[in-house]
mmCIF file of C-alpha atoms in Angstrom:
data_model
loop_
_atom_site.group_PDB
_atom_site.id
_atom_site.type_symbol
_atom_site.label_atom_id
_atom_site.label_comp_id
_atom_site.label_asym_id
_atom_site.label_seq_id
_atom_site.Cartn_x
_atom_site.Cartn_y
_atom_site.Cartn_z
ATOM 1 C CA MET A 1 -19.996 -13.284 -36.098
ATOM 2 C CA LEU A 2 -21.038 -14.249 -32.382
ATOM 3 C CA LYS A 3 -22.806 -11.301 -30.301
ATOM 4 C CA GLU A 4 -20.340 -11.182 -26.936
ATOM 5 C CA PHE A 5 -23.965 -10.901 -24.913
ATOM 6 C CA ASN A 6 -27.174 -11.544 -25.239
ATOM 7 C CA VAL A 7 -29.875 -9.753 -23.106
ATOM 8 C CA TYR A 8 -33.642 -10.466 -22.700
ATOM 9 C CA GLN A 9 -35.866 -9.585 -19.902
ATOM 10 C CA TYR A 10 -39.274 -11.196 -18.916
ATOM 11 C CA PRO A 11 -42.377 -9.824 -18.385
ATOM 12 C CA ASN A 12 -41.677 -10.527 -14.666
ATOM 13 C CA GLY A 13 -38.951 -8.314 -14.652
ATOM 14 C CA ILE A 14 -35.796 -11.390 -14.614
ATOM 15 C CA THR A 15 -32.971 -10.863 -17.099
ATOM 16 C CA LEU A 16 -31.888 -13.449 -18.881
ATOM 17 C CA LEU A 17 -28.199 -12.893 -19.904
ATOM 18 C CA HIS A 18 -25.953 -15.197 -21.955
ATOM 19 C CA LYS A 19 -22.654 -15.483 -23.393
ATOM 20 C CA GLN A 20 -21.790 -18.207 -26.182
ATOM 21 C CA VAL A 21 -18.576 -19.838 -25.408
ATOM 22 C CA THR A 22 -18.080 -22.796 -28.327
ATOM 23 C CA SER A 23 -14.818 -23.994 -26.987
ATOM 24 C CA THR A 24 -16.340 -25.239 -23.947
ATOM 25 C CA ARG A 25 -18.496 -28.566 -23.127
ATOM 26 C CA ILE A 26 -19.446 -27.038 -20.212
ATOM 27 C CA ALA A 27 -22.450 -24.871 -19.339
ATOM 28 C CA HIS A 28 -22.119 -22.411 -16.047
ATOM 29 C CA CYS A 29 -25.336 -20.726 -15.348
ATOM 30 C CA GLY A 30 -26.871 -19.307 -12.129
ATOM 31 C CA TYR A 31 -29.474 -16.895 -10.767
ATOM 32 C CA ILE A 32 -28.064 -13.575 -8.980
ATOM 33 C CA PHE A 33 -30.329 -11.602 -6.393
ATOM 34 C CA ASP A 34 -29.590 -8.119 -5.539
ATOM 35 C CA VAL A 35 -29.718 -9.132 -1.536
ATOM 36 C CA GLY A 36 -27.086 -9.721 0.634
ATOM 37 C CA SER A 37 -26.233 -9.488 4.552
ATOM 38 C CA ARG A 38 -26.609 -5.390 4.234
ATOM 39 C CA ASP A 39 -30.294 -6.125 3.898
ATOM 40 C CA GLU A 40 -30.594 -7.439 7.297
ATOM 41 C CA HIS A 41 -31.179 -5.419 10.673
ATOM 42 C CA ILE A 42 -29.437 -6.117 13.926
ATOM 43 C CA LYS A 43 -31.798 -8.932 14.885
ATOM 44 C CA ASN A 44 -31.744 -11.276 12.102
ATOM 45 C CA GLN A 45 -27.820 -10.768 11.337
ATOM 46 C CA GLY A 46 -27.280 -13.978 9.066
ATOM 47 C CA LEU A 47 -30.939 -14.443 7.973
ATOM 48 C CA ALA A 48 -29.151 -14.234 3.912
ATOM 49 C CA HIS A 49 -26.884 -16.611 4.502
ATOM 50 C CA PHE A 50 -29.453 -18.851 6.206
ATOM 51 C CA TRP A 51 -31.749 -18.585 2.927
ATOM 52 C CA GLU A 52 -28.714 -19.692 0.791
ATOM 53 C CA HIS A 53 -28.881 -22.680 3.131
ATOM 54 C CA MET A 54 -32.367 -23.588 3.591
ATOM 55 C CA ALA A 55 -32.715 -23.128 -0.407
ATOM 56 C CA PHE A 56 -31.640 -26.365 -0.702
ATOM 57 C CA LYS A 57 -33.506 -28.213 2.421
ATOM 58 C CA GLY A 58 -36.907 -29.052 -0.077
ATOM 59 C CA THR A 59 -39.032 -27.275 -2.325
ATOM 60 C CA GLU A 60 -42.802 -27.726 -3.309
ATOM 61 C CA LYS A 61 -41.877 -30.705 -5.614
ATOM 62 C CA ARG A 62 -38.398 -31.975 -4.529
ATOM 63 C CA LYS A 63 -36.879 -33.312 -0.983
ATOM 64 C CA THR A 64 -33.125 -32.514 -0.241
ATOM 65 C CA PHE A 65 -31.726 -35.630 -1.756
ATOM 66 C CA GLN A 66 -33.596 -35.094 -4.951
ATOM 67 C CA ILE A 67 -32.423 -31.382 -4.865
ATOM 68 C CA LEU A 68 -28.618 -32.319 -4.344
ATOM 69 C CA SER A 69 -28.422 -35.709 -6.657
ATOM 70 C CA LYS A 70 -30.163 -34.165 -9.907
ATOM 71 C CA LEU A 71 -27.303 -32.561 -10.969
ATOM 72 C CA GLU A 72 -24.797 -34.975 -9.315
ATOM 73 C CA GLU A 73 -26.223 -37.700 -11.469
ATOM 74 C CA VAL A 74 -24.727 -36.346 -14.841
ATOM 75 C CA GLY A 75 -21.293 -35.344 -13.415
ATOM 76 C CA GLY A 76 -22.664 -31.538 -12.539
ATOM 77 C CA ASP A 77 -22.089 -29.197 -9.588
ATOM 78 C CA LEU A 78 -24.564 -27.222 -7.671
ATOM 79 C CA ASN A 79 -23.460 -24.332 -5.406
ATOM 80 C CA ALA A 80 -24.403 -20.921 -3.971
ATOM 81 C CA TYR A 81 -22.792 -17.845 -1.854
ATOM 82 C CA THR A 82 -23.852 -15.080 -0.200
ATOM 83 C CA THR A 83 -22.214 -11.421 -0.038
ATOM 84 C CA LYS A 84 -22.992 -8.133 1.600
ATOM 85 C CA GLU A 85 -24.994 -7.224 -1.331
ATOM 86 C CA LYS A 86 -25.466 -10.443 -3.416
ATOM 87 C CA ILE A 87 -26.952 -14.123 -3.360
ATOM 88 C CA TRP A 88 -25.907 -16.517 -5.820
ATOM 89 C CA PHE A 89 -27.292 -19.975 -6.575
ATOM 90 C CA HIS A 90 -25.418 -21.271 -9.527
ATOM 91 C CA ALA A 91 -24.452 -24.689 -11.177
ATOM 92 C CA SER A 92 -21.761 -26.266 -13.577
ATOM 93 C CA LEU A 93 -22.416 -29.244 -15.531
ATOM 94 C CA PRO A 94 -21.977 -30.763 -19.197
ATOM 95 C CA PHE A 95 -23.793 -28.547 -21.704
ATOM 96 C CA ASN A 96 -26.450 -31.185 -23.006
ATOM 97 C CA HIS A 97 -27.672 -31.091 -19.294
ATOM 98 C CA LEU A 98 -28.443 -27.619 -19.211
ATOM 99 C CA ASP A 99 -32.446 -27.861 -18.634
ATOM 100 C CA ARG A 100 -31.887 -29.908 -15.414
ATOM 101 C CA ALA A 101 -29.670 -27.141 -14.179
ATOM 102 C CA VAL A 102 -32.493 -24.262 -15.126
ATOM 103 C CA ASP A 103 -35.246 -26.543 -13.598
ATOM 104 C CA ILE A 104 -33.119 -27.180 -10.134
ATOM 105 C CA LEU A 105 -31.895 -23.750 -9.871
ATOM 106 C CA THR A 106 -35.539 -22.247 -10.617
ATOM 107 C CA ASP A 107 -36.943 -24.705 -7.945
ATOM 108 C CA ILE A 108 -34.709 -23.338 -5.377
ATOM 109 C CA SER A 109 -34.413 -20.089 -5.772
ATOM 110 C CA PHE A 110 -38.101 -19.439 -5.771
ATOM 111 C CA TYR A 111 -40.023 -22.527 -4.363
ATOM 112 C CA SER A 112 -38.317 -23.371 -1.221
ATOM 113 C CA THR A 113 -40.512 -24.217 1.270
ATOM 114 C CA PHE A 114 -38.191 -23.975 4.703
ATOM 115 C CA PRO A 115 -39.743 -27.082 6.501
ATOM 116 C CA GLU A 116 -39.323 -26.061 10.133
ATOM 117 C CA LYS A 117 -37.300 -30.077 10.993
ATOM 118 C CA GLU A 118 -34.470 -28.601 8.225
ATOM 119 C CA ILE A 119 -34.284 -25.213 9.753
ATOM 120 C CA GLU A 120 -33.393 -26.592 13.069
ATOM 121 C CA LYS A 121 -31.334 -29.496 11.693
ATOM 122 C CA GLU A 122 -29.265 -26.641 9.421
ATOM 123 C CA LYS A 123 -28.795 -24.303 12.112
ATOM 124 C CA LYS A 124 -26.169 -26.419 14.007
ATOM 125 C CA GLY A 125 -24.763 -26.891 10.475
ATOM 126 C CA VAL A 126 -24.387 -23.005 10.378
ATOM 127 C CA LEU A 127 -22.962 -22.948 13.840
ATOM 128 C CA GLU A 128 -19.920 -25.487 12.880
ATOM 129 C CA GLU A 129 -19.555 -23.048 9.983
ATOM 130 C CA MET A 130 -19.191 -20.265 12.369
ATOM 131 C CA HIS A 131 -16.653 -22.156 14.440
ATOM 132 C CA MET A 132 -14.848 -23.273 11.832
ATOM 133 C CA TYR A 133 -14.112 -19.321 10.646
ATOM 134 C CA ALA A 134 -13.689 -18.444 14.094
ATOM 135 C CA ASP A 135 -10.498 -20.925 14.406
ATOM 136 C CA SER A 136 -8.822 -19.592 11.700
ATOM 137 C CA PRO A 137 -7.213 -16.188 12.991
ATOM 138 C CA GLU A 138 -6.596 -15.247 9.267
ATOM 139 C CA ASP A 139 -10.334 -15.614 8.369
ATOM 140 C CA ALA A 140 -11.981 -14.186 11.937
ATOM 141 C CA ILE A 141 -9.589 -10.791 11.228
ATOM 142 C CA GLN A 142 -11.188 -10.461 7.899
ATOM 143 C CA ASP A 143 -14.495 -10.554 9.364
ATOM 144 C CA GLU A 144 -13.951 -8.472 12.173
ATOM 145 C CA PHE A 145 -12.288 -5.700 10.283
ATOM 146 C CA GLU A 146 -15.563 -5.044 8.290
ATOM 147 C CA SER A 147 -17.270 -4.368 11.918
ATOM 148 C CA VAL A 148 -14.353 -2.186 12.457
ATOM 149 C CA ILE A 149 -14.454 -0.187 9.219
ATOM 150 C CA PHE A 150 -18.411 0.139 9.354
ATOM 151 C CA PRO A 151 -19.380 0.171 13.053
ATOM 152 C CA ASN A 152 -23.031 -0.490 13.841
ATOM 153 C CA HIS A 153 -24.000 -0.699 10.048
ATOM 154 C CA SER A 154 -25.104 -3.838 8.467
ATOM 155 C CA LEU A 155 -21.800 -3.815 6.105
ATOM 156 C CA GLY A 156 -20.331 -4.795 9.112
ATOM 157 C CA TYR A 157 -22.218 -7.777 10.279
ATOM 158 C CA ASN A 158 -20.712 -11.193 10.008
ATOM 159 C CA ILE A 159 -22.184 -12.837 6.948
ATOM 160 C CA LEU A 160 -23.071 -15.796 9.137
ATOM 161 C CA GLY A 161 -24.797 -13.695 11.786
ATOM 162 C CA THR A 162 -24.172 -14.726 15.464
ATOM 163 C CA GLU A 163 -25.089 -17.339 17.572
ATOM 164 C CA LYS A 164 -28.207 -15.721 19.155
ATOM 165 C CA THR A 165 -29.618 -14.758 15.970
ATOM 166 C CA LEU A 166 -29.394 -17.957 13.921
ATOM 167 C CA TYR A 167 -31.219 -19.847 16.833
ATOM 168 C CA SER A 168 -33.617 -17.311 16.730
ATOM 169 C CA PHE A 169 -34.674 -17.981 12.834
ATOM 170 C CA LYS A 170 -38.038 -19.257 12.065
ATOM 171 C CA LYS A 171 -39.956 -20.441 8.609
ATOM 172 C CA GLU A 172 -41.920 -17.005 8.960
ATOM 173 C CA ASP A 173 -38.409 -15.016 9.119
ATOM 174 C CA LEU A 174 -37.296 -16.165 5.970
ATOM 175 C CA ILE A 175 -40.383 -15.738 4.123
ATOM 176 C CA LYS A 176 -40.768 -12.453 5.335
ATOM 177 C CA PHE A 177 -37.109 -11.417 4.433
ATOM 178 C CA LEU A 178 -37.575 -12.618 0.984
ATOM 179 C CA LYS A 179 -41.129 -10.903 0.789
ATOM 180 C CA LYS A 180 -39.318 -7.538 1.826
ATOM 181 C CA ASN A 181 -35.898 -7.716 -0.265
ATOM 182 C CA VAL A 182 -36.630 -9.910 -3.314
ATOM 183 C CA ASP A 183 -36.923 -7.721 -6.613
ATOM 184 C CA THR A 184 -37.695 -9.799 -9.572
ATOM 185 C CA SER A 185 -36.560 -6.937 -11.642
ATOM 186 C CA ARG A 186 -32.984 -7.196 -9.707
ATOM 187 C CA VAL A 187 -32.844 -10.608 -10.191
ATOM 188 C CA ALA A 188 -30.430 -12.225 -13.217
ATOM 189 C CA PHE A 189 -30.298 -15.673 -14.728
ATOM 190 C CA VAL A 190 -26.730 -15.780 -16.332
ATOM 191 C CA VAL A 191 -25.822 -18.500 -18.686
ATOM 192 C CA LEU A 192 -22.285 -18.919 -20.340
ATOM 193 C CA SER A 193 -21.903 -21.892 -22.595
ATOM 194 C CA PRO A 194 -21.590 -23.496 -26.036
ATOM 195 C CA HIS A 195 -25.569 -22.982 -27.094
ATOM 196 C CA SER A 196 -26.753 -20.466 -29.318
ATOM 197 C CA PHE A 197 -28.885 -17.719 -27.793
ATOM 198 C CA SER A 198 -32.054 -18.870 -29.335
ATOM 199 C CA GLU A 199 -31.129 -22.509 -27.696
ATOM 200 C CA VAL A 200 -31.003 -21.303 -23.868
ATOM 201 C CA LYS A 201 -34.036 -18.819 -24.466
ATOM 202 C CA SER A 202 -36.128 -22.010 -25.530
ATOM 203 C CA ILE A 203 -34.915 -23.839 -22.133
ATOM 204 C CA THR A 204 -35.506 -20.746 -20.325
ATOM 205 C CA ASP A 205 -38.435 -19.804 -21.043
ATOM 206 C CA SER A 206 -40.178 -22.953 -19.347
ATOM 207 C CA TYR A 207 -39.329 -22.147 -16.273
ATOM 208 C CA LEU A 208 -38.122 -18.232 -15.622
ATOM 209 C CA SER A 209 -41.303 -16.988 -17.623
ATOM 210 C CA HIS A 210 -43.861 -18.589 -14.721
ATOM 211 C CA ILE A 211 -42.308 -16.871 -12.132
ATOM 212 C CA LYS A 212 -44.854 -14.595 -10.486
ATOM 213 C CA PRO A 213 -43.438 -11.368 -10.518
ATOM 214 C CA HIS A 214 -42.566 -9.243 -7.185
ATOM 215 C CA HIS A 215 -41.697 -5.625 -6.972
ATOM 216 C CA ILE A 216 -40.775 -3.534 -3.896
ATOM 217 C CA LEU A 217 -39.613 -0.146 -2.831
ATOM 218 C CA LYS A 218 -36.116 -0.776 -1.165
ATOM 219 C CA GLU A 219 -33.498 1.526 0.061
ATOM 220 C CA ARG A 220 -30.486 0.526 1.736
ATOM 221 C CA GLU A 221 -29.190 2.489 4.397
ATOM 222 C CA LYS A 222 -26.184 4.627 4.011
ATOM 223 C CA ASN A 223 -23.004 3.942 5.856
ATOM 224 C CA LYS A 224 -22.601 6.631 8.662
ATOM 225 C CA GLY A 225 -19.230 7.491 8.449
ATOM 226 C CA PHE A 226 -15.651 6.235 9.546
ATOM 227 C CA LYS A 227 -13.337 7.391 12.061
ATOM 228 C CA PRO A 228 -9.666 5.403 12.091
ATOM 229 C CA SER A 229 -9.008 3.302 15.207
ATOM 230 C CA THR A 230 -6.663 0.754 16.042
ATOM 231 C CA ILE A 231 -8.025 -2.138 18.270
ATOM 232 C CA ILE A 232 -5.470 -4.876 19.867
ATOM 233 C CA LYS A 233 -6.586 -8.397 21.227
ATOM 234 C CA SER A 234 -5.173 -11.511 22.454
ATOM 235 C CA ILE A 235 -5.671 -14.739 21.195
ATOM 236 C CA ASP A 236 -4.841 -18.266 21.159
ATOM 237 C CA ALA A 237 -2.327 -18.073 18.083
ATOM 238 C CA SER A 238 1.468 -18.717 17.641
ATOM 239 C CA GLN A 239 1.839 -15.358 15.427
ATOM 240 C CA THR A 240 0.557 -11.844 15.496
ATOM 241 C CA HIS A 241 -2.239 -11.115 12.843
ATOM 242 C CA CYS A 242 -2.703 -7.565 11.435
ATOM 243 C CA ILE A 243 -5.100 -5.910 9.049
ATOM 244 C CA ILE A 244 -5.023 -2.374 8.057
ATOM 245 C CA GLY A 245 -7.169 -0.627 5.817
ATOM 246 C CA GLY A 246 -10.108 2.089 5.221
ATOM 247 C CA LEU A 247 -12.898 3.381 3.240
ATOM 248 C CA GLY A 248 -12.258 2.466 -0.383
ATOM 249 C CA LEU A 249 -14.379 3.591 -3.754
ATOM 250 C CA ASN A 250 -18.077 2.574 -4.339
ATOM 251 C CA ILE A 251 -18.826 0.909 -7.719
ATOM 252 C CA LYS A 252 -19.688 4.089 -9.648
ATOM 253 C CA GLU A 253 -16.516 6.259 -9.139
ATOM 254 C CA GLU A 254 -14.608 6.005 -11.964
ATOM 255 C CA ARG A 255 -11.108 5.911 -10.132
ATOM 256 C CA ARG A 256 -11.865 2.594 -8.585
ATOM 257 C CA LEU A 257 -9.998 1.184 -11.259
ATOM 258 C CA GLY A 258 -7.005 3.583 -10.159
ATOM 259 C CA LEU A 259 -7.498 1.859 -6.851
ATOM 260 C CA PHE A 260 -7.462 -1.453 -8.281
ATOM 261 C CA LEU A 261 -4.171 -0.933 -9.778
ATOM 262 C CA LEU A 262 -2.850 0.924 -6.938
ATOM 263 C CA SER A 263 -3.834 -2.500 -4.688
ATOM 264 C CA ASN A 264 -2.389 -4.646 -7.316
ATOM 265 C CA LEU A 265 0.907 -2.795 -7.100
ATOM 266 C CA LEU A 266 1.527 -2.889 -3.188
ATOM 267 C CA ALA A 267 0.295 -6.531 -2.739
ATOM 268 C CA GLY A 268 -1.420 -8.008 -5.559
ATOM 269 C CA PRO A 269 -1.123 -12.058 -6.237
ATOM 270 C CA GLY A 270 2.125 -11.523 -8.037
ATOM 271 C CA MET A 271 5.382 -12.599 -6.063
ATOM 272 C CA THR A 272 6.761 -9.348 -7.033
ATOM 273 C CA SER A 273 4.096 -6.849 -5.357
ATOM 274 C CA MET A 274 6.133 -4.307 -3.480
ATOM 275 C CA LEU A 275 4.946 -5.523 -0.095
ATOM 276 C CA ASN A 276 5.795 -8.772 -0.492
ATOM 277 C CA MET A 277 9.150 -8.152 -2.014
ATOM 278 C CA ALA A 278 10.311 -5.654 0.902
ATOM 279 C CA MET A 279 8.473 -7.803 4.060
ATOM 280 C CA ARG A 280 8.906 -11.406 2.640
ATOM 281 C CA GLU A 281 11.910 -11.541 -0.071
ATOM 282 C CA LYS A 282 14.301 -9.216 1.393
ATOM 283 C CA LYS A 283 13.359 -9.371 4.954
ATOM 284 C CA GLY A 284 11.538 -12.715 5.702
ATOM 285 C CA TYR A 285 9.023 -11.340 8.176
ATOM 286 C CA VAL A 286 5.995 -12.702 6.670
ATOM 287 C CA TYR A 287 4.908 -15.863 4.626
ATOM 288 C CA ASN A 288 2.498 -13.865 2.375
ATOM 289 C CA ILE A 289 0.905 -10.596 2.624
ATOM 290 C CA ASP A 290 -2.517 -9.888 0.771
ATOM 291 C CA SER A 291 -4.723 -6.907 -0.330
ATOM 292 C CA ASN A 292 -8.648 -6.771 -0.390
ATOM 293 C CA PHE A 293 -10.498 -4.308 -2.341
ATOM 294 C CA THR A 294 -13.851 -4.279 -2.233
ATOM 295 C CA SER A 295 -16.593 -1.975 -3.751
ATOM 296 C CA TYR A 296 -20.220 -1.459 -2.778
ATOM 297 C CA THR A 297 -22.941 0.425 -4.336
ATOM 298 C CA ASP A 298 -22.250 3.333 -2.066
ATOM 299 C CA THR A 299 -18.868 3.097 -0.371
ATOM 300 C CA GLY A 300 -16.055 0.573 -0.277
ATOM 301 C CA LEU A 301 -13.219 -0.882 1.684
ATOM 302 C CA PHE A 302 -9.612 -1.943 1.239
ATOM 303 C CA SER A 303 -7.092 -3.376 3.553
ATOM 304 C CA PHE A 304 -3.714 -5.521 3.674
ATOM 305 C CA TYR A 305 -3.520 -8.439 6.139
ATOM 306 C CA PHE A 306 -0.030 -10.013 6.989
ATOM 307 C CA ALA A 307 0.914 -12.407 10.084
ATOM 308 C CA THR A 308 4.432 -12.691 11.398
ATOM 309 C CA GLU A 309 6.413 -13.530 14.351
ATOM 310 C CA ALA A 310 5.364 -11.661 17.469
ATOM 311 C CA LYS A 311 8.891 -10.534 18.121
ATOM 312 C CA GLN A 312 8.977 -9.193 14.964
ATOM 313 C CA PHE A 313 5.615 -7.509 14.331
ATOM 314 C CA GLU A 314 7.186 -3.941 14.899
ATOM 315 C CA LYS A 315 9.761 -4.134 12.515
ATOM 316 C CA ALA A 316 7.498 -5.398 9.903
ATOM 317 C CA LEU A 317 4.855 -2.909 10.196
ATOM 318 C CA ASP A 318 7.525 -0.177 10.047
ATOM 319 C CA VAL A 319 8.431 -1.604 6.756
ATOM 320 C CA PHE A 320 5.140 -1.770 5.686
ATOM 321 C CA HIS A 321 4.590 1.963 6.388
ATOM 322 C CA LYS A 322 7.743 2.559 4.552
ATOM 323 C CA GLU A 323 6.435 1.330 1.291
ATOM 324 C CA LEU A 324 3.154 2.748 1.565
ATOM 325 C CA GLU A 325 4.991 6.116 2.127
ATOM 326 C CA LYS A 326 6.891 5.881 -1.248
ATOM 327 C CA VAL A 327 3.735 5.439 -3.389
ATOM 328 C CA ARG A 328 2.300 8.498 -1.386
ATOM 329 C CA GLU A 329 5.585 10.421 -2.294
ATOM 330 C CA LYS A 330 6.827 9.426 -5.780
ATOM 331 C CA GLN A 331 4.800 9.155 -8.682
ATOM 332 C CA LEU A 332 5.123 6.116 -11.080
ATOM 333 C CA SER A 333 7.150 6.438 -13.883
ATOM 334 C CA THR A 334 5.998 5.907 -17.420
ATOM 335 C CA ILE A 335 7.423 2.879 -17.743
ATOM 336 C CA GLN A 336 6.075 1.359 -14.220
ATOM 337 C CA LEU A 337 2.708 2.560 -14.862
ATOM 338 C CA HIS A 338 3.225 0.654 -18.185
ATOM 339 C CA LYS A 339 4.159 -2.473 -16.653
ATOM 340 C CA LEU A 340 1.401 -2.395 -14.115
ATOM 341 C CA LYS A 341 -1.031 -1.694 -16.663
ATOM 342 C CA GLU A 342 0.142 -5.060 -18.718
ATOM 343 C CA GLN A 343 0.283 -7.179 -15.322
ATOM 344 C CA ILE A 344 -3.573 -6.368 -14.497
ATOM 345 C CA LYS A 345 -4.541 -6.797 -18.420
ATOM 346 C CA GLY A 346 -3.079 -10.213 -17.889
ATOM 347 C CA GLN A 347 -4.682 -10.837 -15.075
ATOM 348 C CA LEU A 348 -7.880 -10.316 -16.573
ATOM 349 C CA ILE A 349 -7.446 -12.271 -19.386
ATOM 350 C CA MET A 350 -6.499 -15.460 -17.008
ATOM 351 C CA ALA A 351 -9.534 -14.992 -15.223
ATOM 352 C CA GLU A 352 -11.459 -14.470 -18.431
ATOM 353 C CA GLU A 353 -10.702 -18.201 -19.046
ATOM 354 C CA ASN A 354 -12.386 -19.202 -15.688
ATOM 355 C CA ASN A 355 -15.680 -19.188 -17.306
ATOM 356 C CA SER A 356 -17.692 -20.113 -13.997
ATOM 357 C CA ASN A 357 -16.270 -16.940 -12.592
ATOM 358 C CA PHE A 358 -16.989 -14.631 -15.887
ATOM 359 C CA MET A 359 -20.599 -15.974 -15.678
ATOM 360 C CA GLN A 360 -20.675 -15.105 -12.071
ATOM 361 C CA MET A 361 -19.365 -11.449 -13.169
ATOM 362 C CA MET A 362 -21.631 -10.905 -15.853
ATOM 363 C CA GLY A 363 -24.611 -11.102 -13.786
ATOM 364 C CA LYS A 364 -22.965 -8.602 -10.869
ATOM 365 C CA SER A 365 -21.899 -6.309 -13.154
ATOM 366 C CA TYR A 366 -25.220 -6.216 -15.106
ATOM 367 C CA LEU A 367 -27.236 -5.965 -11.444
ATOM 368 C CA ASP A 368 -24.880 -2.933 -10.264
ATOM 369 C CA PHE A 369 -24.394 -0.892 -13.816
ATOM 370 C CA GLY A 370 -27.299 -2.068 -16.076
ATOM 371 C CA LYS A 371 -24.313 -3.273 -18.964
ATOM 372 C CA ILE A 372 -21.592 -5.553 -19.107
ATOM 373 C CA ASP A 373 -18.134 -4.041 -20.530
ATOM 374 C CA SER A 374 -16.499 -5.949 -23.013
ATOM 375 C CA PHE A 375 -12.900 -6.603 -22.484
ATOM 376 C CA GLU A 376 -11.610 -4.317 -24.993
ATOM 377 C CA GLN A 377 -13.807 -1.437 -22.931
ATOM 378 C CA ILE A 378 -12.222 -2.377 -19.435
ATOM 379 C CA VAL A 379 -8.784 -2.030 -21.599
ATOM 380 C CA ARG A 380 -9.451 1.084 -22.599
ATOM 381 C CA LYS A 381 -10.244 2.517 -18.888
ATOM 382 C CA ILE A 382 -6.970 0.929 -17.690
ATOM 383 C CA ASP A 383 -4.879 2.556 -20.352
ATOM 384 C CA GLY A 384 -6.791 5.706 -19.686
ATOM 385 C CA ILE A 385 -5.215 5.659 -15.826
ATOM 386 C CA GLN A 386 -2.145 8.240 -15.287
ATOM 387 C CA SER A 387 0.146 8.045 -12.633
ATOM 388 C CA LYS A 388 -1.216 11.368 -10.970
ATOM 389 C CA GLU A 389 -4.540 9.468 -10.267
ATOM 390 C CA ILE A 390 -2.185 6.488 -7.960
ATOM 391 C CA ILE A 391 -0.363 9.245 -6.101
ATOM 392 C CA ASP A 392 -3.239 11.173 -5.348
ATOM 393 C CA LEU A 393 -5.438 7.863 -4.455
ATOM 394 C CA ALA A 394 -2.823 6.808 -2.102
ATOM 395 C CA ASN A 395 -2.556 10.213 -0.437
ATOM 396 C CA GLN A 396 -6.066 10.272 -0.195
ATOM 397 C CA LEU A 397 -6.632 6.736 1.358
ATOM 398 C CA MET A 398 -3.504 5.217 2.673
ATOM 399 C CA ASN A 399 -1.753 7.589 5.165
ATOM 400 C CA PRO A 400 -1.289 5.809 8.612
ATOM 401 C CA ASN A 401 -3.801 8.425 10.070
ATOM 402 C CA LYS A 402 -6.825 7.472 7.772
ATOM 403 C CA MET A 403 -6.334 3.931 8.451
ATOM 404 C CA SER A 404 -7.874 1.270 11.309
ATOM 405 C CA LYS A 405 -5.780 -1.528 12.431
ATOM 406 C CA LEU A 406 -7.031 -4.354 14.040
ATOM 407 C CA ILE A 407 -4.107 -6.826 15.714
ATOM 408 C CA TYR A 408 -4.303 -10.253 17.277
ATOM 409 C CA GLU A 409 -1.283 -10.471 19.435
ATOM 410 C CA PRO A 410 -0.581 -14.058 20.903
ATOM 411 C CA GLU A 411 -1.526 -14.791 24.312
ATOM 412 C CA VAL A 412 0.861 -14.312 27.387
ATOM 413 C CA LYS A 413 0.603 -18.169 28.978
#
């Protein structure tokens, strides 16, 4: 019988996590760092994301082309991304080339040199990334809404930073940021592949064991509080874009799964969600309505987003509030709750089939909780949720007086 998850901690503090999946010929692996944009201050916004970019621009033994071609030569993929609290450097490739991935990922994660010439070039690339998001109202409003929920706090910073902070970055800023925020005991290397754990460890030993230990004391600034507000802006767009939400629950709160179910009930990925049926199928006011539910170590955020024609925005908003009123006033029946739970379980099973995403879930779960729950453990938690929890969460969090709105209106020309 296979052990579901294997865990080994190196003397430098880095944890190796492994799950063997014999039904695939692909290896997915990566480093996850307990570092993100919330570890920045107002004058270096965007630095965590800039590190993610600069990691590919040269190491002690490789130039950019050598980094990018190492996995492409065998049909593999090398990538990275930054969130508010985590940074990932990860790869997917044929399993017989796992050694290549461990080599290149270790190199860019711990031995980047941040050449000044590359820094200046990469600033232009990130600036274009900023422009791309700014030109997309559905993306821009999501980013700005976080600053509405978390004003004057690093959780509200745009992950890309600002043009001013971007152009101020120097090599020493990157070095200082890593020294201040990277703790090797808060780093995990995760592997999901057909290999046995002993095979994986024999490969990773050659790379992970040589990384120098670095330990720090880091305490993240707590969220300073939340006051509901409504902000309306005029933009160059053909539709009215609206996002509504507020503070959610942190990762340690047991009711977090209940909020996940509630978010899914209202505007999950399925076409039969309450808001999709009411606002699209019955009224035709929107093309789609999305929900977002994010938990951080000490707080959380939930939101709903939709876009519609300016002339029918007020009608769409009215339907939205009426649907939320339903979940605040009437508990789900036993049958409704059962169907909702089965839907969530099905979505989790589907997500588990995506091995790359599952690998990343493993790493985040371990850094956040010090463990990885099995599918059976998660199912037991879902089965334990009661209707009363759903209605209580709806009344606590989704009262119109407790939520903020950010609205982008089309400019009057």
